[in-house]
Coordinates of C-alpha atoms and ligand atoms in Angstrom, one line a residue:
Chain D
M1 CA 171.1 -39.9 158.8
I2 CA 174.8 -40.8 159.0
V3 CA 176.8 -37.7 158.2
S4 CA 180.1 -38.2 156.4
N5 CA 182.7 -35.9 155.0
R6 CA 185.3 -36.5 152.2
K7 CA 188.8 -37.3 153.4
D8 CA 191.6 -35.0 152.7
L9 CA 193.1 -35.8 149.3
K10 CA 196.6 -36.1 150.9
E11 CA 195.4 -38.9 153.0
I12 CA 193.8 -40.7 150.0
E13 CA 197.0 -40.4 148.1
K14 CA 198.8 -42.3 150.8
Y15 CA 196.5 -45.3 150.3
I16 CA 196.7 -45.5 146.6
E17 CA 200.4 -44.9 145.9
N18 CA 201.1 -48.3 144.4
L19 CA 197.7 -49.0 142.8
D20 CA 196.5 -48.1 139.3
K21 CA 193.1 -49.6 138.7
F22 CA 190.0 -48.7 140.7
F23 CA 186.3 -49.5 141.0
L24 CA 184.2 -46.9 142.7
I25 CA 181.0 -47.5 144.8
G26 CA 178.7 -44.7 146.0
C27 CA 175.6 -44.9 148.1
S28 CA 172.2 -43.4 147.3
E29 CA 171.2 -42.9 151.0
C30 CA 173.0 -40.7 153.5
A31 CA 176.2 -40.3 151.5
T32 CA 174.1 -38.9 148.7
L33 CA 172.4 -36.4 150.9
C34 CA 175.9 -35.4 152.3
G35 CA 177.2 -35.1 148.7
T36 CA 179.9 -37.6 149.6
G37 CA 178.6 -40.6 147.7
N38 CA 176.3 -39.3 144.9
E39 CA 177.0 -39.4 141.1
E40 CA 178.8 -36.0 141.2
A41 CA 181.1 -37.1 143.9
I42 CA 181.9 -40.3 142.0
L43 CA 182.6 -38.5 138.7
N44 CA 184.8 -35.9 140.5
L45 CA 186.8 -38.7 142.1
K46 CA 187.0 -40.5 138.7
Q47 CA 188.4 -37.3 137.1
W48 CA 190.9 -36.8 139.9
L49 CA 192.1 -40.3 139.6
E50 CA 192.5 -40.0 135.8
D51 CA 194.3 -36.8 136.2
N52 CA 196.7 -38.7 138.4
H53 CA 197.2 -41.3 135.6
K54 CA 195.0 -43.9 137.3
K55 CA 192.4 -46.0 135.6
V56 CA 188.8 -46.4 136.7
T57 CA 187.4 -49.8 135.6
G58 CA 183.8 -48.9 136.5
W59 CA 181.5 -47.4 139.1
M60 CA 178.1 -47.8 140.6
I61 CA 175.9 -46.4 143.3
A62 CA 174.4 -48.8 145.8
K63 CA 170.8 -48.3 146.7
T64 CA 171.6 -48.8 150.4
G65 CA 175.3 -49.5 150.9
C66 CA 174.8 -50.8 154.5
Q67 CA 172.4 -53.4 153.3
I68 CA 174.7 -56.4 152.7
L69 CA 172.6 -58.8 150.6
G70 CA 171.0 -56.1 148.5
T71 CA 174.3 -54.5 147.7
K72 CA 175.8 -57.9 146.8
R73 CA 172.9 -58.5 144.4
E74 CA 173.4 -55.1 142.8
L75 CA 177.1 -55.6 142.4
S76 CA 176.8 -58.9 140.5
Q77 CA 176.4 -57.1 137.2
Y78 CA 179.7 -55.3 137.7
K79 CA 181.7 -58.5 138.1
E80 CA 184.1 -58.0 135.3
A81 CA 184.9 -54.3 136.0
I82 CA 185.5 -55.2 139.7
E83 CA 187.8 -58.1 138.7
Q84 CA 189.9 -55.8 136.6
A85 CA 190.3 -53.3 139.4
Q86 CA 193.1 -53.7 142.0
C87 CA 191.2 -51.8 144.6
I88 CA 187.7 -50.7 145.4
M89 CA 187.0 -47.2 146.7
V90 CA 183.8 -46.7 148.6
L91 CA 182.1 -43.3 148.9
S92 CA 179.7 -44.0 151.8
C93 CA 179.8 -44.2 155.6
G94 CA 181.9 -46.7 157.4
A95 CA 179.1 -49.2 157.5
G96 CA 178.7 -49.2 153.7
T97 CA 182.5 -49.5 153.3
Q98 CA 182.4 -52.6 155.5
T99 CA 179.7 -54.2 153.3
I100 CA 182.1 -54.1 150.5
T101 CA 185.0 -55.3 152.7
E102 CA 182.9 -58.3 153.6
L103 CA 182.0 -59.0 149.9
F104 CA 185.5 -58.7 148.5
E105 CA 187.9 -60.2 151.0
E106 CA 190.9 -60.3 148.7
K107 CA 190.8 -56.8 147.4
P108 CA 191.9 -53.7 149.2
V109 CA 188.8 -51.5 150.0
I110 CA 189.5 -47.9 150.7
P111 CA 187.0 -45.5 152.4
L112 CA 186.9 -42.1 150.7
N113 CA 184.9 -40.6 153.6
D114 CA 185.2 -40.0 157.3
T115 CA 182.0 -40.9 159.1
L116 CA 181.2 -38.1 161.5
F117 CA 178.0 -38.5 163.4
I118 CA 174.2 -39.1 163.4
G119 CA 172.6 -35.9 162.5
N120 CA 169.9 -33.8 160.9
M121 CA 170.2 -31.5 157.9
R122 CA 169.0 -28.0 158.7
R123 CA 169.8 -26.3 155.4
F124 CA 171.2 -27.9 152.2
R125 CA 174.3 -29.8 153.4
E126 CA 174.5 -28.2 156.8
F127 CA 174.4 -30.9 159.4
E128 CA 174.0 -31.0 163.1
E129 CA 174.8 -33.9 165.4
R130 CA 171.6 -34.9 167.2
C131 CA 172.0 -38.5 168.5
R132 CA 174.9 -40.5 169.9
A133 CA 173.1 -43.8 169.7
C134 CA 173.3 -44.1 173.5
G135 CA 171.0 -47.1 173.6
E136 CA 168.4 -45.7 175.9
C137 CA 166.5 -42.7 174.5
F138 CA 165.5 -39.9 177.0
L139 CA 163.9 -37.6 174.5
A140 CA 160.5 -38.1 176.0
I141 CA 161.8 -36.4 179.1
T142 CA 164.2 -33.8 177.9
G143 CA 162.8 -32.9 174.4
V144 CA 166.3 -32.2 173.0
C145 CA 169.1 -34.8 173.3
V146 CA 171.2 -33.6 176.2
V147 CA 173.3 -36.7 175.9
T148 CA 174.5 -35.4 172.5
L149 CA 174.0 -31.6 172.7
C150 CA 175.6 -31.1 176.1
P151 CA 179.3 -31.8 175.7
K152 CA 179.3 -33.2 179.2
S153 CA 176.2 -35.4 178.6
M154 CA 174.6 -34.0 181.8
L155 CA 171.3 -35.7 182.6
N156 CA 170.0 -33.6 185.4
G157 CA 170.4 -30.0 184.5
P158 CA 173.2 -27.6 183.4
C159 CA 176.7 -27.3 184.8
G160 CA 177.7 -23.9 186.3
G161 CA 179.7 -23.0 183.2
Y162 CA 177.1 -21.4 180.9
K163 CA 177.2 -17.6 180.4
E164 CA 174.1 -15.7 179.2
G165 CA 172.6 -19.1 178.3
R166 CA 175.6 -20.0 176.1
C167 CA 177.6 -23.3 176.5
E168 CA 181.0 -23.1 178.2
V169 CA 182.5 -25.3 175.5
N170 CA 181.2 -23.5 172.5
P171 CA 179.8 -20.0 173.2
L172 CA 178.2 -19.9 169.8
R173 CA 175.8 -22.5 170.9
K174 CA 173.0 -22.2 173.4
C175 CA 173.5 -24.4 176.5
A176 CA 171.6 -27.7 175.8
W177 CA 170.1 -27.6 179.2
I178 CA 168.7 -24.1 178.8
I179 CA 166.8 -25.5 175.7
A180 CA 165.8 -28.5 177.7
Y181 CA 164.5 -26.3 180.5
E182 CA 162.4 -24.3 178.1
T183 CA 161.0 -27.5 176.7
L184 CA 160.2 -28.8 180.2
E185 CA 158.6 -25.6 181.1
K186 CA 156.5 -25.4 178.0
R187 CA 155.3 -28.9 178.6
G188 CA 154.6 -28.2 182.2
L189 CA 156.9 -30.9 183.3
M190 CA 159.6 -29.0 185.2
E191 CA 158.4 -29.8 188.7
K192 CA 157.9 -33.4 187.8
F193 CA 161.4 -33.6 186.3
Y194 CA 162.9 -32.6 189.6
E195 CA 161.1 -35.2 191.6
N196 CA 163.5 -37.8 190.4
I197 CA 167.1 -37.9 189.3
L198 CA 168.0 -39.2 185.9
G199 CA 170.8 -41.7 186.0
P200 CA 173.4 -42.9 186.6
K201 CA 173.1 -43.7 183.0
D202 CA 173.4 -47.3 181.9
W203 CA 176.3 -46.9 179.5
S204 CA 176.5 -50.7 179.0
K205 CA 173.7 -50.2 176.6
A206 CA 176.1 -48.2 174.4
N207 CA 178.9 -50.8 174.6
S208 CA 180.3 -51.6 171.1
P209 CA 179.8 -53.7 169.1
R210 CA 176.0 -54.0 169.5
Q211 CA 173.7 -56.4 167.7
L212 CA 170.0 -56.5 167.3
K213 CA 167.4 -58.8 165.9
A214 CA 164.5 -56.4 165.5
S215 CA 160.9 -57.2 166.0
T216 CA 158.0 -55.1 164.7
G217 CA 155.3 -56.1 167.1
Y218 CA 154.3 -54.2 170.2
S219 CA 152.0 -56.7 171.8
K220 CA 154.4 -58.7 174.1
S221 CA 157.9 -57.6 173.6
K222 CA 157.2 -54.0 174.6
T223 CA 157.5 -54.5 178.4
E224 CA 159.7 -57.5 178.4
D225 CA 163.1 -57.0 179.9
P226 CA 165.6 -58.9 177.6
K227 CA 167.9 -59.4 180.6
E228 CA 165.3 -61.5 182.3
K229 CA 165.1 -64.1 179.6
Chain G
M1 CA 183.8 -34.8 212.5
S2 CA 186.0 -32.5 210.4
N3 CA 186.9 -29.2 211.8
L4 CA 185.2 -27.5 208.8
K5 CA 182.0 -29.3 209.5
K6 CA 182.1 -28.6 213.2
K7 CA 182.5 -24.9 212.6
L8 CA 179.8 -24.7 210.0
V9 CA 177.4 -26.7 212.2
N10 CA 178.2 -24.4 215.2
G11 CA 177.4 -21.4 213.1
E12 CA 180.9 -20.1 213.1
F13 CA 182.1 -18.1 210.1
V14 CA 184.6 -20.1 208.1
V15 CA 187.4 -19.1 205.8
T16 CA 188.8 -21.4 203.3
A17 CA 191.3 -20.9 200.5
E18 CA 192.1 -22.6 197.3
L19 CA 195.4 -24.1 196.2
T20 CA 196.1 -25.6 192.9
P21 CA 198.5 -28.6 193.1
P22 CA 201.7 -28.1 191.2
K23 CA 202.2 -28.6 187.5
G24 CA 205.1 -31.1 188.0
P25 CA 206.6 -33.2 190.7
E26 CA 208.1 -30.4 192.7
I27 CA 206.1 -29.8 195.9
N28 CA 208.2 -27.6 198.0
Q29 CA 206.5 -24.4 196.9
M30 CA 203.1 -25.8 197.7
I31 CA 204.4 -26.9 201.1
D32 CA 205.7 -23.4 201.8
K33 CA 202.4 -21.9 200.9
L34 CA 200.5 -24.3 203.0
K35 CA 202.6 -23.5 206.0
E36 CA 202.0 -19.8 205.6
L37 CA 198.3 -20.4 205.1
K38 CA 197.8 -22.6 208.1
P39 CA 197.3 -19.9 210.7
L40 CA 195.1 -17.9 208.4
V41 CA 192.3 -20.2 207.2
D42 CA 190.2 -23.1 208.4
A43 CA 190.8 -25.5 205.5
V44 CA 192.4 -25.4 202.1
N45 CA 190.7 -26.7 199.0
F46 CA 192.8 -28.6 196.5
T47 CA 191.5 -28.2 193.0
D48 CA 191.1 -31.1 190.6
N49 CA 192.9 -30.1 187.3
P50 CA 191.0 -26.8 187.1
S51 CA 190.0 -25.6 183.6
G52 CA 191.1 -29.1 182.4
K53 CA 194.8 -28.1 182.9
M54 CA 196.8 -31.1 184.0
R55 CA 198.2 -30.8 187.5
M56 CA 199.2 -33.1 190.3
C57 CA 196.2 -34.9 191.7
S58 CA 194.3 -33.2 194.5
L59 CA 194.2 -36.4 196.5
A60 CA 198.0 -36.5 196.9
A61 CA 198.0 -32.8 197.7
C62 CA 195.3 -33.3 200.4
K63 CA 197.5 -36.1 201.9
I64 CA 200.5 -33.8 202.0
S65 CA 198.3 -31.2 203.7
L66 CA 197.1 -33.7 206.3
D67 CA 200.7 -34.7 207.0
L68 CA 201.4 -31.1 207.8
G69 CA 198.5 -31.1 210.2
F70 CA 196.3 -29.0 208.0
E71 CA 192.7 -29.9 207.1
P72 CA 192.1 -30.2 203.3
V73 CA 189.0 -30.2 201.2
L74 CA 189.3 -32.6 198.3
Q75 CA 187.8 -31.2 195.1
M76 CA 186.6 -34.0 192.8
T77 CA 185.2 -33.6 189.3
C78 CA 183.5 -36.1 186.9
R79 CA 185.7 -35.1 184.0
D80 CA 188.5 -37.6 184.2
R81 CA 187.2 -40.7 185.9
N82 CA 184.3 -43.0 185.4
R83 CA 182.2 -44.2 188.4
I84 CA 184.6 -47.0 189.2
G85 CA 187.6 -44.7 189.3
I86 CA 185.7 -42.1 191.4
Q87 CA 184.5 -44.5 194.0
S88 CA 187.9 -46.2 194.2
D89 CA 189.7 -42.8 194.6
L90 CA 187.3 -41.7 197.2
L91 CA 187.7 -44.9 199.3
G92 CA 191.4 -44.3 199.1
A93 CA 191.0 -40.7 200.1
H94 CA 189.0 -41.8 203.1
A95 CA 191.6 -44.3 204.2
L96 CA 194.2 -41.6 204.1
G97 CA 192.1 -39.5 206.4
I98 CA 190.5 -37.0 204.0
R99 CA 187.0 -36.1 205.1
N100 CA 185.9 -32.9 203.3
L101 CA 184.8 -33.2 199.7
L102 CA 183.6 -30.6 197.2
L103 CA 182.0 -32.2 194.2
M104 CA 181.5 -30.8 190.7
T105 CA 181.1 -31.8 187.1
G106 CA 184.3 -30.1 186.1
D107 CA 185.3 -27.9 183.2
H108 CA 185.5 -29.5 179.8
P109 CA 188.9 -30.6 178.6
I110 CA 188.6 -28.5 175.5
L111 CA 189.3 -25.4 177.7
G112 CA 192.5 -26.8 179.1
D113 CA 196.0 -27.8 178.0
Q114 CA 195.1 -31.4 177.0
K115 CA 192.4 -30.6 174.5
E116 CA 192.8 -33.9 172.7
A117 CA 191.8 -35.9 175.9
K118 CA 188.6 -37.9 175.9
P119 CA 186.2 -36.4 178.4
V120 CA 184.7 -39.0 180.7
Y121 CA 181.6 -37.5 182.4
D122 CA 180.2 -40.9 183.1
I123 CA 178.1 -39.3 185.8
D124 CA 177.3 -35.6 186.6
S125 CA 177.7 -33.7 189.9
S126 CA 174.1 -34.5 191.2
I127 CA 174.8 -38.2 190.8
L128 CA 178.2 -37.8 192.3
I129 CA 176.7 -36.2 195.3
R130 CA 174.2 -39.1 195.7
L131 CA 177.2 -41.5 195.2
I132 CA 178.9 -40.0 198.3
N133 CA 175.6 -40.3 200.2
N134 CA 175.7 -44.0 199.4
L135 CA 179.3 -44.4 200.5
N136 CA 178.4 -42.7 203.8
N137 CA 175.6 -45.3 204.1
G138 CA 178.0 -48.2 203.4
L139 CA 176.9 -48.7 199.9
D140 CA 178.4 -48.3 196.4
I141 CA 176.6 -46.5 193.6
N142 CA 174.7 -49.7 192.7
G143 CA 173.7 -50.4 196.3
N144 CA 176.2 -53.1 196.9
R145 CA 177.2 -53.3 200.5
L146 CA 180.7 -52.0 201.5
N147 CA 182.7 -53.4 204.4
G148 CA 182.0 -50.2 206.3
K149 CA 180.7 -46.6 206.0
T150 CA 182.7 -43.5 205.0
E151 CA 182.4 -40.3 207.0
F152 CA 182.6 -37.7 204.3
F153 CA 181.5 -34.1 204.8
Y154 CA 180.5 -33.2 201.3
G155 CA 179.3 -30.2 199.4
G156 CA 178.4 -29.1 195.9
V157 CA 178.9 -25.9 193.9
V158 CA 176.4 -23.4 192.7
N159 CA 176.7 -20.3 190.5
P160 CA 174.6 -17.4 191.7
N161 CA 175.8 -15.3 188.7
A162 CA 174.3 -17.6 186.2
E163 CA 171.9 -16.2 183.6
P164 CA 169.3 -17.5 183.5
L165 CA 169.4 -18.2 187.2
I166 CA 166.4 -20.6 187.6
P167 CA 168.2 -23.7 186.2
Q168 CA 171.0 -23.1 188.7
L169 CA 168.5 -22.8 191.6
K170 CA 166.9 -26.1 190.5
R171 CA 170.2 -27.7 190.4
F172 CA 171.0 -26.4 193.8
E173 CA 167.8 -27.9 195.2
Q174 CA 168.4 -31.2 193.4
K175 CA 172.0 -31.4 194.9
L176 CA 170.4 -30.7 198.4
K177 CA 168.0 -33.5 197.8
M178 CA 170.8 -35.8 196.9
G179 CA 172.4 -35.1 200.2
A180 CA 174.9 -32.2 199.8
E181 CA 175.7 -30.8 203.2
F182 CA 177.1 -27.5 202.2
F183 CA 177.6 -25.3 199.1
Q184 CA 180.4 -23.3 197.7
T185 CA 179.6 -20.6 195.2
Q186 CA 181.3 -19.5 192.0
M187 CA 183.3 -16.3 192.5
I188 CA 181.1 -13.3 193.5
F189 CA 181.6 -9.8 192.3
E190 CA 178.2 -8.3 193.1
I191 CA 176.7 -8.8 196.5
E192 CA 173.2 -8.3 195.1
K193 CA 173.4 -11.5 193.1
L194 CA 174.6 -13.4 196.2
E195 CA 171.8 -11.9 198.2
K196 CA 169.2 -12.9 195.6
F197 CA 170.5 -16.4 195.7
M198 CA 170.6 -16.6 199.5
D199 CA 167.1 -15.4 199.7
Y200 CA 166.2 -18.5 197.9
A201 CA 168.7 -20.8 199.6
Q202 CA 167.8 -19.8 203.1
R203 CA 164.6 -21.7 203.1
F204 CA 166.5 -24.9 202.8
N205 CA 168.7 -24.7 206.0
T206 CA 172.0 -25.4 204.3
K207 CA 175.5 -23.9 204.7
V208 CA 176.8 -21.7 201.9
I209 CA 180.4 -20.5 201.5
A210 CA 180.8 -17.6 199.1
G211 CA 183.6 -17.7 196.6
V212 CA 185.6 -14.5 196.4
V213 CA 188.7 -13.6 194.4
I214 CA 191.3 -11.0 194.9
I215 CA 191.7 -8.9 191.8
R216 CA 195.4 -8.5 191.1
S217 CA 195.6 -7.1 187.6
K218 CA 193.6 -6.0 184.6
K219 CA 194.9 -9.1 182.8
M220 CA 193.6 -11.4 185.5
L221 CA 190.1 -9.8 185.4
H222 CA 190.0 -10.2 181.6
Y223 CA 191.1 -13.8 181.9
L224 CA 188.5 -14.6 184.4
N225 CA 185.8 -13.0 182.4
S226 CA 186.7 -14.5 179.0
K227 CA 188.3 -17.9 179.8
V228 CA 186.8 -19.2 183.1
P229 CA 183.5 -21.0 182.6
G230 CA 180.6 -19.5 184.6
V231 CA 182.5 -16.4 185.5
S232 CA 181.2 -13.1 184.2
V233 CA 182.8 -9.9 185.6
P234 CA 180.3 -7.1 185.6
K235 CA 181.0 -4.5 183.0
W236 CA 181.1 -1.6 185.4
L237 CA 183.9 -3.3 187.3
I238 CA 186.0 -3.9 184.2
D239 CA 185.4 -0.3 183.1
K240 CA 186.4 1.0 186.6
I241 CA 189.7 -0.9 186.6
E242 CA 190.6 0.2 183.1
G243 CA 191.3 3.7 184.4
F244 CA 193.8 2.5 187.1
N245 CA 197.5 2.0 186.9
D246 CA 198.9 -1.4 188.0
E247 CA 199.7 -0.4 191.5
D248 CA 196.2 1.1 192.0
V249 CA 194.6 -2.1 190.7
E250 CA 196.3 -4.1 193.4
K251 CA 195.2 -1.7 196.1
F252 CA 191.7 -1.6 194.7
G253 CA 191.6 -5.4 194.5
I254 CA 192.2 -5.9 198.2
D255 CA 189.9 -3.1 199.1
F256 CA 187.1 -4.3 196.9
T257 CA 187.3 -7.9 198.2
A258 CA 187.6 -6.8 201.8
K259 CA 184.5 -4.7 201.5
L260 CA 182.6 -7.5 199.8
I261 CA 183.6 -9.9 202.7
L262 CA 182.8 -7.3 205.4
N263 CA 179.4 -6.8 203.7
I264 CA 178.8 -10.6 203.7
M265 CA 179.8 -10.8 207.4
E266 CA 177.8 -7.8 208.6
K267 CA 174.6 -8.7 206.9
K268 CA 175.2 -12.4 207.7
I269 CA 174.5 -13.3 204.1
C270 CA 176.6 -16.5 204.0
H271 CA 178.3 -18.9 206.4
G272 CA 181.8 -18.4 205.2
I273 CA 184.1 -17.3 202.4
H274 CA 186.3 -19.2 200.1
L275 CA 189.3 -17.4 198.5
M276 CA 189.7 -18.5 195.0
A277 CA 192.4 -18.3 192.3
F278 CA 195.2 -16.6 194.2
S279 CA 198.9 -17.1 193.9
K280 CA 200.4 -15.1 196.8
V281 CA 199.8 -16.0 200.4
E282 CA 200.8 -12.4 201.1
E283 CA 197.5 -11.2 199.5
V284 CA 195.4 -13.5 201.7
K285 CA 197.3 -12.3 204.7
N286 CA 196.8 -8.6 203.7
L287 CA 193.1 -9.3 203.1
L288 CA 192.4 -11.1 206.3
N289 CA 194.4 -8.5 208.3
Y290 CA 192.3 -5.9 206.7
I291 CA 189.1 -7.4 207.7
K292 CA 190.6 -8.9 211.0
I293 CA 188.7 -12.1 211.2
Ligands
SF4_1 S1 169.0 -39.9 174.3 FE1 170.4 -41.4 173.3 S2 169.2 -42.4 171.7 FE2 168.0 -40.6 172.3 S3 168.7 -39.0 170.9 FE3 170.0 -38.9 172.6 S4 171.8 -40.2 172.2 FE4 170.1 -40.7 170.7
SF4_2 S1 177.0 -25.1 179.5 FE1 175.2 -26.4 179.2 S2 175.5 -27.5 177.3 FE2 177.5 -26.6 177.9 S3 178.5 -28.2 179.1 FE3 177.4 -27.0 180.6 S4 175.4 -27.9 180.8 FE4 176.3 -28.8 179.0

C-alpha cells in the first residue's frame, strides 16, 4: 500500500489563506487504511475548516482515487457542490490528488497529505517501508528487500558498519543483510548466492516517469525482452 | 608498479598512515604533516569524506602528495558519486599518476555533517572492485573498450570485529573474486579477532594490512565506540582506561598500540599495519620509534 501522512496544519494554512469554500475528497483504499483519507479524517478536516470560518460545500470518498475514469464517474453526482467550491482538498496519496487535478483543471487542488512510501502495516496504523519500486524485483534471491531495507541499497552483502547485527544508520534496526543472510541460509542458497555478483543494478528501470501497458498473460510475454522489440 | 605493491609482493612489512584532507581550502597544515610523515611510512591514505563529513577531495590531496614525492593511496567510496562519476574520477586520478586505490562503500551521509544530502550508492564496494578490474583490462563497467588500460593497485576493506563475522568473511571472499589485490582492516583492538580472521584469510593468498589506532584520550575512545560505524571497542579496554588520568591515557595508548603491532609482526599475522585516525605526526613518530621498524 501507499503510506501517507497528514500535512502539518501550518502548511495547510499557507495554501488556503485567501480561499473560503472547499470541496473535500477522500479515498477508500490506502489513505483509508492510513487514516488520512477516511470518513473520520474528512469530518475532522471539515470541522477544522469551519472553526476557521471556512465553508465546506460537500465531500465524498472515492472508491479508488488513483483510478481516473472511475473517480470521474463517481464525482459526477457532486457537480453542484464542486462548482460552488473555490478549491478542492484531496485526502489521498499524490496519485489520487493528481486524478483530481486532471479532472478539474481550473480549480486549485490541494493535497492534505504527504505521500511517504510503499509499505506494509504491521500493527494498526504502524507502517514499514518495504519496496522502492526499483523496477526489477530481487526478492526471489534475497528474501527481504535489501534495495529498500539497506540504507545503502547494497546488493551483495553487508557493509562493514553493522554492530552486533544492527545497522550503522539506525541501530534500532537489524542490518538488512543480516536478515538476508539468515534467509539465504535457511533456504540453503548461501553458497549459490556467492557464485555470482548481483549488479551493477540497472537503475534505468527506475527512471521516472514510468509507464506501463499491463498484460495478464504468461504464455509469450514472459520471456520476451521489451528492448528487443 | 607502485612502491606499496612492490613491497607487499616482496613480502616486506608495510606501514601506511591515514590523513584526512582539510575541511577548507587551506592546505599548508596537510603539507607540513606529509613532509613529517614521509620518512616514517611507505604510503599515506587520503580518506574520502570520512563519516560523511565534507572535506577536500582525496584525489586532490593525493596529487599534492605525489608532487611532494610521496606515494598516496586514494580512498574511494560509493556514497557521493554514481558509476559515471566514479569511473571518470578514477581515469583522472590515473592520469595524474595515482596508482594505489582503497575501495569501500562509505559511511552513510546521515552520520556526517551534511545529513540532508542525497546518498548515491549507485554501486556497492564489490561492484566497485570489479569496476577497477575492468579499467585495468581496458574496459569500462559495461565492457566498452577504453583507449588504454589503467595500472591500478587496488584493495578492499574488511571488518574482522564484525558480529556476526560470517557475512564479513563472505564479503571478503567476494571482493577477492572480483579482483581485490589487498585488504585493509577496520581498526583492531583485540589481536584474537585479527588472528581468527587471518586464519580464514590465509587460505586465499592475499595481502592484509591491519588497521590500528593510537588511543589518545577517553573521549576519543568513546567517540570511536559510539559514533564510528563498524568500530566496537571492547568493554575491558574502556573500563581499563576509565581509571587513568589524561597523561596516563596517552602513555597507555602508545604502549597498547605498540604491543599490538609488535605482536602482529612477531607472529607474522599480517603483511603490514595502517595507522588510522590520528592527528599528531608526533604520535606516529613515537610509536614507530618505540617499535623501531
Ligand atoms: S527489489 Fe525492487 S521491486 Fe522488489 S521489493 Fe525491493 S524495491 Fe521493490
Ligand atoms: S549495516 Fe547493513 S543495512 Fe545498514 S547500511 Fe550496512 S549493510 Fe545496509
